[in-house]
CSV table of C-alpha atoms in Angstrom, one decimal:
chain,number,residue,atom,x,y,z
A,1,MET,CA,0.0,0.0,0.0
A,2,SER,CA,2.9,2.4,0.8
A,3,ALA,CA,4.2,1.7,-2.8
A,4,LEU,CA,0.8,2.4,-4.3
A,5,LEU,CA,0.5,5.7,-2.3
A,6,THR,CA,4.0,6.7,-3.6
A,7,ALA,CA,3.0,5.9,-7.2
A,8,ILE,CA,-0.2,8.0,-6.9
A,9,SER,CA,1.5,11.0,-5.2
A,10,PRO,CA,0.6,14.2,-7.0
A,11,LEU,CA,4.1,14.7,-8.4
A,12,ASN,CA,4.3,11.2,-9.9
A,13,LEU,CA,0.8,11.5,-11.3
A,14,ILE,CA,1.8,14.8,-13.0
A,15,TYR,CA,4.9,13.1,-14.4
A,16,MET,CA,2.8,10.2,-15.7
A,17,LEU,CA,0.2,12.6,-17.3
A,18,VAL,CA,2.9,14.7,-19.0
A,19,GLY,CA,4.7,11.5,-20.2
A,20,THR,CA,1.5,10.1,-21.6
A,21,VAL,CA,0.7,13.2,-23.6
A,22,LEU,CA,4.2,13.6,-25.0
A,23,GLY,CA,4.3,9.9,-25.8
A,24,ILE,CA,1.0,9.9,-27.8
A,25,LEU,CA,2.1,13.0,-29.7
A,26,ILE,CA,5.5,11.7,-30.6
A,27,GLY,CA,4.2,8.2,-31.3
A,28,ALA,CA,1.6,9.5,-33.8
A,29,ALA,CA,4.3,11.3,-35.7
A,30,PRO,CA,5.5,8.9,-38.4
A,31,GLY,CA,9.1,7.6,-38.1
A,32,LEU,CA,10.0,8.9,-34.7
A,33,GLY,CA,9.1,6.0,-32.4
A,34,PRO,CA,9.8,5.2,-28.7
A,35,VAL,CA,13.6,5.2,-29.0
A,36,PHE,CA,13.5,8.8,-30.3
A,37,ALA,CA,10.9,9.7,-27.6
A,38,LEU,CA,12.9,8.2,-24.7
A,39,ALA,CA,16.2,9.6,-26.0
A,40,ILE,CA,15.0,13.2,-26.3
A,41,LEU,CA,13.1,13.1,-23.0
A,42,LEU,CA,15.7,11.3,-20.9
A,43,PRO,CA,17.4,14.6,-19.8
A,44,MET,CA,14.1,15.6,-18.2
A,45,THR,CA,14.6,12.8,-15.6
A,46,TYR,CA,17.9,14.2,-14.3
A,47,SER,CA,16.1,16.2,-11.6
A,48,MET,CA,13.6,13.4,-10.8
A,49,SER,CA,14.0,10.6,-8.3
A,50,ALA,CA,14.8,7.1,-9.7
A,51,THR,CA,11.2,6.0,-9.1
A,52,SER,CA,9.7,9.0,-10.7
A,53,SER,CA,12.0,8.8,-13.7
A,54,VAL,CA,11.0,5.2,-14.4
A,55,ILE,CA,7.3,6.0,-14.0
A,56,PHE,CA,7.7,9.0,-16.4
A,57,LEU,CA,9.6,7.0,-19.0
A,58,SER,CA,7.2,4.0,-18.7
A,59,ALA,CA,4.3,6.4,-19.5
A,60,VAL,CA,6.3,7.8,-22.5
A,61,TYR,CA,7.2,4.4,-23.8
A,62,GLY,CA,3.7,2.8,-23.5
A,63,ALA,CA,1.9,5.9,-24.8
A,64,CYS,CA,4.3,6.3,-27.7
A,65,CYS,CA,3.8,2.7,-28.9
A,66,TYR,CA,0.0,3.2,-28.6
A,67,GLY,CA,0.2,6.6,-30.3
A,68,GLY,CA,1.7,5.0,-33.4
A,69,SER,CA,-1.6,3.1,-33.9
A,70,ILE,CA,-3.5,6.4,-34.4
A,71,SER,CA,-1.8,7.4,-37.6
A,72,ALA,CA,-1.6,3.8,-38.7
A,73,ILE,CA,-5.4,3.4,-38.4
A,74,LEU,CA,-6.3,6.8,-39.8
A,75,LEU,CA,-3.7,7.4,-42.5
A,76,ASN,CA,-2.1,4.0,-43.1
A,77,THR,CA,1.0,5.7,-41.8
A,78,PRO,CA,2.6,3.7,-39.0
A,79,GLY,CA,3.7,6.1,-36.3
A,80,THR,CA,6.3,3.6,-35.1
A,81,PRO,CA,7.9,0.7,-37.0
A,82,GLY,CA,6.0,-1.7,-34.6
A,83,ASN,CA,2.6,-0.4,-35.9
A,84,VAL,CA,3.0,-1.6,-39.4
A,85,ALA,CA,0.8,-4.7,-38.7
A,86,THR,CA,-1.8,-2.3,-37.3
A,87,CYS,CA,-2.3,-0.8,-40.8
A,88,PHE,CA,-3.4,-4.1,-42.3
A,89,ASP,CA,-6.9,-4.1,-40.8
A,90,GLY,CA,-7.0,-0.8,-39.0
A,91,TYR,CA,-6.9,1.3,-42.1
A,92,PRO,CA,-9.5,-0.7,-44.0
A,93,MET,CA,-11.9,0.0,-41.1
A,94,THR,CA,-11.2,3.7,-41.6
A,95,ARG,CA,-11.9,3.4,-45.3
A,96,LYS,CA,-15.3,1.9,-44.4
A,97,GLY,CA,-16.1,4.9,-42.1
A,98,GLU,CA,-15.3,2.9,-38.9
A,99,ALA,CA,-12.4,5.0,-37.7
A,100,GLY,CA,-13.9,5.5,-34.2
A,101,ARG,CA,-14.6,1.8,-33.8
A,102,ALA,CA,-11.0,0.9,-34.9
A,103,LEU,CA,-9.5,3.4,-32.4
A,104,GLY,CA,-11.6,2.0,-29.6
A,105,ILE,CA,-10.5,-1.6,-30.5
A,106,SER,CA,-6.8,-0.5,-30.7
A,107,THR,CA,-6.9,1.4,-27.3
A,108,VAL,CA,-8.5,-1.4,-25.3
A,109,SER,CA,-6.3,-4.1,-27.0
A,110,SER,CA,-3.2,-2.1,-26.1
A,111,LEU,CA,-4.5,-1.7,-22.5
A,112,VAL,CA,-5.1,-5.4,-22.1
A,113,GLY,CA,-1.7,-6.4,-23.5
A,114,GLY,CA,0.0,-3.8,-21.3
A,115,LEU,CA,-1.7,-5.1,-18.2
A,116,PHE,CA,-0.6,-8.6,-19.0
A,117,GLY,CA,3.0,-7.5,-19.6
A,118,VAL,CA,3.0,-5.6,-16.3
A,119,ALA,CA,1.7,-8.7,-14.5
A,120,ALA,CA,4.4,-10.8,-16.0
A,121,PHE,CA,7.0,-8.2,-15.0
A,122,ALA,CA,5.7,-8.3,-11.4
A,123,LEU,CA,5.1,-12.0,-10.9
A,124,LEU,CA,7.7,-13.7,-13.2
A,125,GLY,CA,10.3,-11.1,-14.0
A,126,ASN,CA,13.4,-12.6,-12.4
A,127,ALA,CA,12.6,-16.2,-13.4
A,128,LEU,CA,11.7,-15.4,-17.0
A,129,ALA,CA,14.8,-13.2,-17.4
A,130,GLN,CA,17.0,-16.2,-16.3
A,131,LEU,CA,15.3,-18.3,-18.9
A,132,SER,CA,16.0,-15.8,-21.7
A,133,LEU,CA,19.8,-16.2,-21.0
A,134,LYS,CA,19.6,-19.8,-22.3
A,135,ILE,CA,18.7,-18.4,-25.8
A,136,GLY,CA,21.9,-18.2,-27.9
A,137,ALA,CA,22.8,-17.6,-31.5
A,138,ALA,CA,21.5,-21.0,-32.6
A,139,GLU,CA,18.1,-20.3,-31.0
A,140,TYR,CA,17.9,-16.8,-32.4
A,141,PHE,CA,18.5,-18.1,-35.9
A,142,LEU,CA,15.8,-20.8,-35.6
A,143,LEU,CA,13.4,-18.2,-34.1
A,144,ALA,CA,14.0,-16.1,-37.2
A,145,VAL,CA,13.5,-19.1,-39.5
A,146,ALA,CA,10.3,-19.9,-37.6
A,147,GLY,CA,9.1,-16.4,-38.3
A,148,LEU,CA,10.1,-16.5,-41.9
A,149,SER,CA,8.1,-19.7,-42.3
A,150,LEU,CA,5.0,-17.6,-41.8
A,151,VAL,CA,5.5,-15.8,-45.1
A,152,ALA,CA,3.2,-18.0,-47.0
A,153,LEU,CA,0.6,-17.6,-44.3
A,154,ALA,CA,0.9,-13.8,-44.4
A,155,ALA,CA,0.1,-13.7,-48.1
A,156,LYS,CA,-3.5,-13.3,-48.7
A,157,GLY,CA,-4.5,-16.2,-50.8
A,158,ASN,CA,-1.3,-16.2,-52.9
A,159,ALA,CA,1.6,-18.1,-51.4
A,160,LEU,CA,3.8,-17.6,-54.4
A,161,LYS,CA,3.5,-13.8,-54.3
A,162,GLY,CA,4.1,-14.0,-50.5
A,163,ILE,CA,7.3,-16.0,-51.0
A,164,ILE,CA,8.5,-13.6,-53.7
A,165,MET,CA,7.9,-10.6,-51.4
A,166,GLY,CA,9.5,-12.3,-48.4
A,167,GLY,CA,12.6,-13.1,-50.6
A,168,LEU,CA,12.7,-9.5,-51.7
A,169,GLY,CA,12.7,-8.4,-48.1
A,170,LEU,CA,15.6,-10.8,-47.3
A,171,MET,CA,17.6,-9.5,-50.3
A,172,LEU,CA,17.3,-6.0,-49.1
A,173,THR,CA,18.7,-6.9,-45.7
A,174,PHE,CA,21.9,-8.2,-47.4
A,175,ILE,CA,22.8,-4.7,-48.6
A,176,GLY,CA,25.6,-3.1,-46.5
A,177,ARG,CA,28.4,-4.3,-44.3
A,178,SER,CA,28.0,-7.8,-42.7
A,179,VAL,CA,27.8,-7.4,-39.0
A,180,VAL,CA,29.9,-10.6,-38.5
A,181,THR,CA,32.6,-10.3,-41.2
A,182,GLY,CA,32.5,-6.6,-42.0
A,183,ASP,CA,32.4,-7.3,-45.8
A,184,LYS,CA,30.7,-4.8,-48.0
A,185,ARG,CA,27.8,-6.3,-50.0
A,186,PHE,CA,25.8,-4.7,-52.9
A,187,THR,CA,27.0,-1.2,-51.9
A,188,PHE,CA,28.1,-0.3,-55.5
A,189,GLY,CA,30.7,2.0,-54.1
A,190,THR,CA,28.1,4.1,-52.3
A,191,VAL,CA,29.0,5.1,-48.7
A,192,TYR,CA,25.4,5.5,-47.8
A,193,LEU,CA,24.6,1.8,-48.5
A,194,GLU,CA,27.4,0.6,-46.2
A,195,ASP,CA,25.0,1.0,-43.3
A,196,GLY,CA,22.3,-0.9,-45.2
A,197,LEU,CA,18.8,0.2,-46.2
A,198,GLN,CA,17.0,1.6,-43.2
A,199,PHE,CA,13.8,0.0,-42.1
A,200,ILE,CA,11.9,3.2,-41.3
A,201,PRO,CA,12.2,5.0,-44.6
A,202,ILE,CA,11.2,1.8,-46.5
A,203,VAL,CA,8.1,1.3,-44.3
A,204,ILE,CA,7.0,4.9,-44.5
A,205,GLY,CA,7.4,5.0,-48.2
A,206,ALA,CA,5.8,1.6,-48.9
A,207,PHE,CA,2.8,2.2,-46.7
A,208,ALA,CA,2.2,5.9,-46.0
A,209,LEU,CA,3.4,7.6,-49.2
A,210,ALA,CA,2.2,4.8,-51.4
A,211,GLN,CA,-1.3,5.2,-49.9
A,212,ALA,CA,-1.1,9.0,-50.6
A,213,LEU,CA,-0.4,8.1,-54.3
A,214,ILE,CA,-3.6,6.0,-54.2
A,215,LEU,CA,-5.6,8.9,-52.7
A,216,VAL,CA,-4.4,11.3,-55.4
A,217,ASN,CA,-6.7,9.4,-57.8
A,218,GLU,CA,-9.7,9.7,-55.5
A,219,LYS,CA,-11.8,12.8,-55.0
A,220,GLY,CA,-13.5,14.0,-51.8
A,221,ALA,CA,-12.5,12.6,-48.4
A,222,MET,CA,-12.3,9.3,-46.7
A,223,SER,CA,-15.5,10.1,-44.9
A,224,ALA,CA,-18.2,12.7,-45.3
A,225,SER,CA,-17.6,16.0,-43.7
A,226,ASP,CA,-21.0,15.9,-41.9
A,227,SER,CA,-20.5,12.3,-40.7
A,228,LYS,CA,-20.5,11.7,-37.0
A,229,VAL,CA,-17.5,9.9,-35.5
A,230,SER,CA,-19.1,7.0,-33.6
A,231,GLY,CA,-18.4,3.5,-32.5
A,232,VAL,CA,-15.6,4.2,-30.1
A,233,MET,CA,-17.3,2.7,-27.1
A,234,ALA,CA,-18.7,-0.1,-29.3
A,235,GLY,CA,-15.2,-0.9,-30.3
A,236,THR,CA,-14.0,-1.1,-26.7
A,237,ARG,CA,-16.8,-3.6,-25.9
A,238,GLU,CA,-16.1,-5.6,-29.1
A,239,VAL,CA,-12.6,-6.5,-28.0
A,240,PHE,CA,-13.9,-8.7,-25.1
A,241,LYS,CA,-15.9,-10.7,-27.6
A,242,PHE,CA,-12.6,-12.3,-28.6
A,243,PRO,CA,-11.0,-13.6,-25.4
A,244,VAL,CA,-8.9,-16.3,-27.1
A,245,PRO,CA,-7.1,-13.8,-29.5
A,246,LEU,CA,-6.6,-11.4,-26.6
A,247,ILE,CA,-5.0,-14.1,-24.4
A,248,ARG,CA,-3.0,-15.7,-27.2
A,249,SER,CA,-1.6,-12.4,-28.4
A,250,SER,CA,-0.8,-11.3,-24.8
A,251,VAL,CA,1.1,-14.4,-24.1
A,252,LEU,CA,3.0,-14.3,-27.4
A,253,GLY,CA,3.8,-10.6,-27.0
A,254,THR,CA,5.1,-11.2,-23.5
A,255,ILE,CA,7.3,-14.1,-24.5
A,256,ILE,CA,8.7,-12.3,-27.5
A,257,GLY,CA,9.3,-9.2,-25.4
A,258,ILE,CA,11.4,-11.1,-22.9
A,259,VAL,CA,13.7,-12.5,-25.6
A,260,PRO,CA,16.3,-9.8,-26.2
A,261,GLY,CA,16.6,-8.6,-29.8
A,262,LEU,CA,13.1,-9.4,-31.1
A,263,GLY,CA,11.0,-6.5,-29.8
A,264,ILE,CA,7.9,-4.8,-31.0
A,265,ASN,CA,8.3,-5.2,-34.7
A,266,ALA,CA,8.6,-8.9,-34.6
A,267,ALA,CA,5.9,-9.3,-31.9
A,268,SER,CA,3.2,-7.4,-33.7
A,269,PHE,CA,3.8,-9.0,-37.0
A,270,ILE,CA,4.2,-12.6,-35.7
A,271,THR,CA,1.0,-12.4,-33.6
A,272,TYR,CA,-0.9,-11.0,-36.6
A,273,VAL,CA,0.2,-13.9,-38.8
A,274,VAL,CA,-0.5,-16.5,-36.0
A,275,GLU,CA,-4.0,-15.0,-35.4
A,276,LYS,CA,-4.7,-15.0,-39.1
A,277,ASN,CA,-3.7,-18.6,-39.4
A,278,ALA,CA,-5.8,-19.6,-36.4
A,279,ALA,CA,-8.9,-17.8,-37.6
A,280,LYS,CA,-11.7,-19.5,-39.6
A,281,ASP,CA,-12.4,-16.2,-41.4
A,282,LYS,CA,-8.7,-15.7,-42.5
A,283,ASP,CA,-9.9,-14.5,-45.9
A,284,THR,CA,-11.3,-11.3,-44.4
A,285,PHE,CA,-7.9,-10.4,-42.8
A,286,GLY,CA,-6.7,-7.2,-44.5
A,287,GLU,CA,-10.2,-6.0,-45.0
A,288,GLY,CA,-11.0,-4.7,-41.6
A,289,ASN,CA,-11.1,-7.9,-39.5
A,290,THR,CA,-11.4,-7.1,-35.7
A,291,LYS,CA,-9.0,-9.9,-34.7
A,292,GLY,CA,-6.5,-8.6,-37.2
A,293,LEU,CA,-6.4,-5.3,-35.3
A,294,ILE,CA,-6.6,-6.9,-31.8
A,295,ALA,CA,-3.6,-9.2,-32.3
A,296,PRO,CA,-0.8,-6.7,-33.1
A,297,GLN,CA,-2.0,-4.0,-30.7
A,298,THR,CA,-2.3,-6.5,-27.8
A,299,ALA,CA,1.2,-7.8,-28.5
A,300,ILE,CA,2.6,-4.2,-28.7
A,301,GLY,CA,1.1,-3.5,-25.2
A,302,ALA,CA,2.6,-6.7,-23.8
A,303,VAL,CA,6.0,-6.0,-25.2
A,304,THR,CA,6.3,-2.6,-23.7
A,305,SER,CA,6.4,-4.0,-20.2
A,306,SER,CA,7.9,-7.5,-20.7
A,307,ALA,CA,10.9,-6.1,-22.7
A,308,LEU,CA,12.1,-4.5,-19.5
A,309,ILE,CA,12.3,-7.9,-17.6
A,310,PRO,CA,15.8,-8.9,-18.8
A,311,ALA,CA,16.9,-5.3,-18.5
A,312,PHE,CA,15.9,-4.9,-14.8
A,313,ALA,CA,16.5,-8.4,-13.6
A,314,LEU,CA,19.8,-9.1,-15.4
A,315,GLY,CA,21.0,-5.7,-16.6
A,316,VAL,CA,20.9,-7.0,-20.2
A,317,PRO,CA,19.0,-4.5,-22.4
A,318,GLY,CA,17.2,-6.4,-25.1
A,319,SER,CA,16.5,-3.2,-27.1
A,320,SER,CA,17.5,0.4,-27.4
A,321,SER,CA,14.5,1.4,-25.4
A,322,ALA,CA,15.4,-0.9,-22.5
A,323,ALA,CA,19.0,0.5,-22.7
A,324,LEU,CA,17.6,4.0,-22.1
A,325,PHE,CA,15.7,2.8,-19.1
A,326,LEU,CA,19.0,1.4,-17.7
A,327,SER,CA,20.6,4.7,-18.4
A,328,ALA,CA,17.9,6.5,-16.3
A,329,LEU,CA,18.6,4.1,-13.4
A,330,SER,CA,22.4,4.4,-13.6
A,331,ILE,CA,22.1,8.2,-13.5
A,332,HIS,CA,20.5,7.8,-10.1
A,333,GLY,CA,23.1,5.2,-8.9
A,334,ILE,CA,20.7,2.2,-9.1
A,335,GLN,CA,22.3,-1.1,-10.2
A,336,THR,CA,20.1,-3.6,-12.0
A,337,GLY,CA,20.3,-7.4,-11.6
A,338,TYR,CA,19.7,-9.4,-8.5
A,339,SER,CA,20.6,-6.5,-6.2
A,340,PHE,CA,17.9,-4.4,-7.8
A,341,TYR,CA,15.2,-6.8,-6.5
A,342,SER,CA,16.9,-7.6,-3.2
A,343,LYS,CA,17.9,-4.1,-2.1
A,344,ASN,CA,15.1,-2.0,-3.6
A,345,GLY,CA,11.9,-3.8,-2.7
A,346,ASP,CA,9.8,-0.7,-2.1
A,347,MET,CA,11.1,1.0,-5.3
A,348,VAL,CA,10.4,-2.1,-7.4
A,349,SER,CA,6.8,-2.2,-6.1
A,350,THR,CA,6.3,1.5,-6.7
A,351,ILE,CA,7.7,1.1,-10.3
A,352,ILE,CA,5.3,-1.8,-10.9
A,353,TRP,CA,2.3,0.3,-9.7
A,354,GLY,CA,3.5,3.2,-11.8
A,355,MET,CA,3.8,1.1,-14.9
A,356,LEU,CA,0.3,-0.3,-14.2
A,357,LEU,CA,-1.2,3.1,-13.8
A,358,ALA,CA,0.6,4.4,-17.0
A,359,GLN,CA,-1.4,1.8,-19.0
A,360,PHE,CA,-4.7,3.3,-17.8
A,361,ALA,CA,-3.4,6.8,-18.5
A,362,PHE,CA,-2.8,6.4,-22.2
A,363,ALA,CA,-6.0,4.3,-22.5
A,364,ILE,CA,-8.2,7.0,-20.9
A,365,LEU,CA,-6.6,9.8,-23.0
A,366,GLY,CA,-6.9,7.7,-26.1
A,367,LEU,CA,-10.6,7.0,-25.6
A,368,LEU,CA,-11.4,10.6,-24.8
A,369,GLY,CA,-9.5,11.9,-27.8
A,370,ALA,CA,-10.6,9.2,-30.3
A,371,LYS,CA,-13.4,11.1,-31.8
A,372,TYR,CA,-11.2,14.1,-32.3
A,373,PHE,CA,-8.4,12.0,-33.8
A,374,ALA,CA,-10.9,10.5,-36.3
A,375,LYS,CA,-11.9,13.9,-37.6
A,376,ILE,CA,-8.8,13.8,-39.8
A,377,THR,CA,-10.6,11.4,-42.1
A,378,GLU,CA,-13.0,14.2,-43.0
A,379,MET,CA,-10.1,16.3,-44.4
A,380,PRO,CA,-10.3,16.5,-48.2
A,381,ASN,CA,-7.8,14.4,-50.1
A,382,SER,CA,-6.4,17.5,-51.7
A,383,LEU,CA,-5.3,18.6,-48.2
A,384,LEU,CA,-4.7,15.1,-46.7
A,385,VAL,CA,-2.2,14.0,-49.4
A,386,PRO,CA,0.2,17.0,-48.8
A,387,LEU,CA,-0.1,16.4,-45.0
A,388,ILE,CA,0.9,12.7,-45.5
A,389,LEU,CA,3.7,13.8,-47.8
A,390,MET,CA,5.0,16.3,-45.2
A,391,LEU,CA,4.8,13.8,-42.3
A,392,SER,CA,6.5,11.1,-44.4
A,393,VAL,CA,9.4,13.4,-45.3
A,394,VAL,CA,9.9,14.5,-41.7
A,395,GLY,CA,9.6,11.0,-40.4
A,396,ALA,CA,12.2,9.6,-42.9
A,397,TYR,CA,14.6,12.5,-42.3
A,398,ALA,CA,14.3,12.9,-38.5
A,399,THR,CA,15.8,9.6,-37.4
A,400,ARG,CA,19.3,10.1,-38.9
A,401,ARG,CA,19.0,13.4,-40.7
A,402,GLN,CA,20.2,12.1,-44.0
A,403,ILE,CA,18.6,13.2,-47.2
A,404,MET,CA,19.3,9.8,-48.8
A,405,ASP,CA,16.8,8.3,-46.4
A,406,VAL,CA,14.2,10.6,-48.0
A,407,VAL,CA,15.3,9.4,-51.4
A,408,VAL,CA,14.9,5.7,-50.3
A,409,MET,CA,11.5,6.6,-49.0
A,410,LEU,CA,10.4,8.1,-52.3
A,411,VAL,CA,11.7,5.0,-54.2
A,412,ALA,CA,9.9,2.7,-51.8
A,413,ALA,CA,6.7,4.7,-52.3
A,414,VAL,CA,6.7,4.2,-56.1
A,415,VAL,CA,7.6,0.5,-55.7
A,416,GLY,CA,5.1,0.0,-53.0
A,417,TYR,CA,2.4,1.7,-55.1
A,418,CYS,CA,3.1,-0.6,-58.1
A,419,LEU,CA,3.2,-3.7,-55.8
A,420,GLU,CA,-0.1,-2.8,-54.2
A,421,ARG,CA,-1.8,-2.2,-57.5
A,422,ASN,CA,-0.7,-5.7,-58.6
A,423,LYS,CA,-1.9,-7.4,-55.4
A,424,PHE,CA,1.6,-8.2,-54.0
A,425,PRO,CA,1.4,-8.5,-50.2
A,426,LEU,CA,3.6,-5.8,-48.6
A,427,SER,CA,3.3,-7.6,-45.3
A,428,CYS,CA,5.6,-10.3,-46.5
A,429,LEU,CA,8.2,-7.8,-47.5
A,430,VAL,CA,8.1,-6.3,-44.0
A,431,LEU,CA,8.5,-9.8,-42.5
A,432,GLY,CA,11.6,-10.4,-44.6
A,433,LEU,CA,13.0,-7.0,-43.6
A,434,ILE,CA,12.4,-7.6,-39.9
A,435,LEU,CA,13.8,-11.1,-39.6
A,436,GLY,CA,16.4,-11.2,-42.4
A,437,SER,CA,19.3,-9.7,-40.5
A,438,LEU,CA,18.4,-11.5,-37.3
A,439,ALA,CA,18.6,-14.9,-39.2
A,440,GLU,CA,21.8,-14.2,-41.1
A,441,ASP,CA,23.8,-12.6,-38.2
A,442,ASN,CA,22.9,-15.4,-35.7
A,443,TYR,CA,23.5,-18.2,-38.2
A,444,CYS,CA,27.1,-16.8,-38.8
A,445,ARG,CA,27.7,-16.5,-35.0
A,446,ALA,CA,26.4,-20.0,-34.4
A,447,MET,CA,28.6,-21.5,-37.0
A,448,ARG,CA,31.7,-19.7,-35.6
A,449,LEU,CA,30.9,-20.8,-32.1
A,450,SER,CA,30.5,-24.4,-33.3
A,451,GLY,CA,33.6,-24.5,-35.6
A,452,ASN,CA,31.4,-24.6,-38.7
A,453,SER,CA,29.5,-27.6,-37.4
A,454,TRP,CA,25.7,-27.8,-37.8
A,455,SER,CA,25.5,-30.0,-34.7
A,456,ILE,CA,25.0,-26.8,-32.6
A,457,PHE,CA,21.4,-26.7,-33.9
A,458,ILE,CA,20.5,-30.2,-32.7
A,459,THR,CA,22.6,-30.6,-29.5
A,460,ARG,CA,21.0,-27.7,-27.7
A,461,PRO,CA,17.5,-28.6,-26.3
A,462,ILE,CA,15.8,-25.3,-27.1
A,463,SER,CA,17.1,-25.2,-30.7
A,464,LEU,CA,16.1,-28.8,-31.2
A,465,ALA,CA,12.6,-28.1,-30.0
A,466,LEU,CA,12.4,-25.1,-32.4
A,467,ILE,CA,13.5,-27.4,-35.3
A,468,ILE,CA,10.7,-29.7,-34.5
A,469,VAL,CA,8.2,-26.8,-34.3
A,470,ILE,CA,9.4,-25.5,-37.7
A,471,VAL,CA,9.1,-29.0,-39.3
A,472,VAL,CA,5.6,-29.4,-37.9
A,473,CYS,CA,4.6,-25.9,-39.2
A,474,PHE,CA,5.8,-26.8,-42.8
A,475,ALA,CA,4.3,-30.3,-42.7
A,476,TRP,CA,1.0,-29.3,-41.0
A,477,PRO,CA,-1.0,-28.4,-44.2
A,478,PHE,CA,-0.1,-31.8,-45.8
A,479,LEU,CA,-0.9,-33.6,-42.5
A,480,LYS,CA,-4.2,-31.8,-42.2
A,481,LYS,CA,-5.1,-32.7,-45.8
A,482,ALA,CA,-4.1,-36.3,-45.3
A,483,PHE,CA,-6.1,-36.7,-42.0
A,484,GLY,CA,-9.1,-35.0,-43.7
A,485,LYS,CA,-9.0,-37.5,-46.5
A,486,LYS,CA,-8.7,-40.4,-44.1
A,487,ASN,CA,-11.6,-39.2,-42.1
A,488,ALA,CA,-13.7,-38.7,-45.2
A,489,GLU,CA,-13.0,-42.3,-46.3
A,490,GLY,CA,-13.7,-43.6,-42.8
């Protein structure tokens, strides 16, 4: 109770509210994302206590990841890279005039996932962090392969086009210097390409700017100017009609968040594809399916809390965002690891309460502001297209301040527009971009650790289990067909 009273002290509540507002605003701006938000706001924590700084940063982090869904749903422009999967079914809802309903679903799904992640942080943090240390290069490679095996499932009714797009995504990740060997690949003597093609400009171009090109050919606005924004509360209630997707995405998001290196991008996309594969109405995914919006947003909410488990329990930051949290603690002389839990019991409890309350903060503000956010769909396309263009250019440039990132975004927009017109699934391209480097780098590391012996993949229990899972995933369609034929004959 003393920890709860500390968390709800007036000063900490003010920090939480300010962090939530700033997080939503930064998250809704395409291309910036939680790392940018935490980095630029970290100096504000210098004068705070350690507890207040973590509460403030938790509010910024959770609200930023949620805020990215606002622009993803309304403009098909993912505010953060992790919100790409939110576009797949969120934006089609907006096109149907259901922007309010989509925002309600997104908000409550993020809240449920966030609460699940905080619960995991509170109850299982230390034990789960210890387990994550058993995952090495071989396991990371197989995790990436397992994710890539979902390419055919991510393709909407055309496995061949899905495999082509996944292969294209993999090819793009080969550009630049190899992380393991340092060799230059496909740089064509260009210094810019030595760092590889950046994920954010490609995603902004292929989704946001490509959508703007489509809107150029359409007159009027996405919704009538006199239409009433409704369905927000109906959307919040609709979420609870799908308890299985909620629980499944929360669990998957929490597990993926705990594993260092995967993060929000992989979590949102993998849960989306898993949910699509599990659904009976998979043909409606990509057309405004409720479960297609619930899955990625729930996973995003779960990751924001569970990703901090290895950082706090072991001092091992699994992402740039987690590293910034550790920086905030180190500024105040707090050491993470076992001593963090054994010597700072009251602080840990207060931080958990603060993280819990931060989830409700962005949810309340999101629901209250949903009808105002949705008004952007009433803007004429003649004004909306220049707005998307401006946000896209700023988002692509802001991360690294290189004009070539803007050029890459423009090229990606043209390519994305052509692919979209010819029904090629951009989701498979994104899957290849997310998991390509993870698979290649960890395969090389695993082979070096084992002296170029493939035995490392079958002598480690977790990697062997992952191989079995991958084989079953590939064989399942054939097994299902065979069992179905056998039952029909019986």
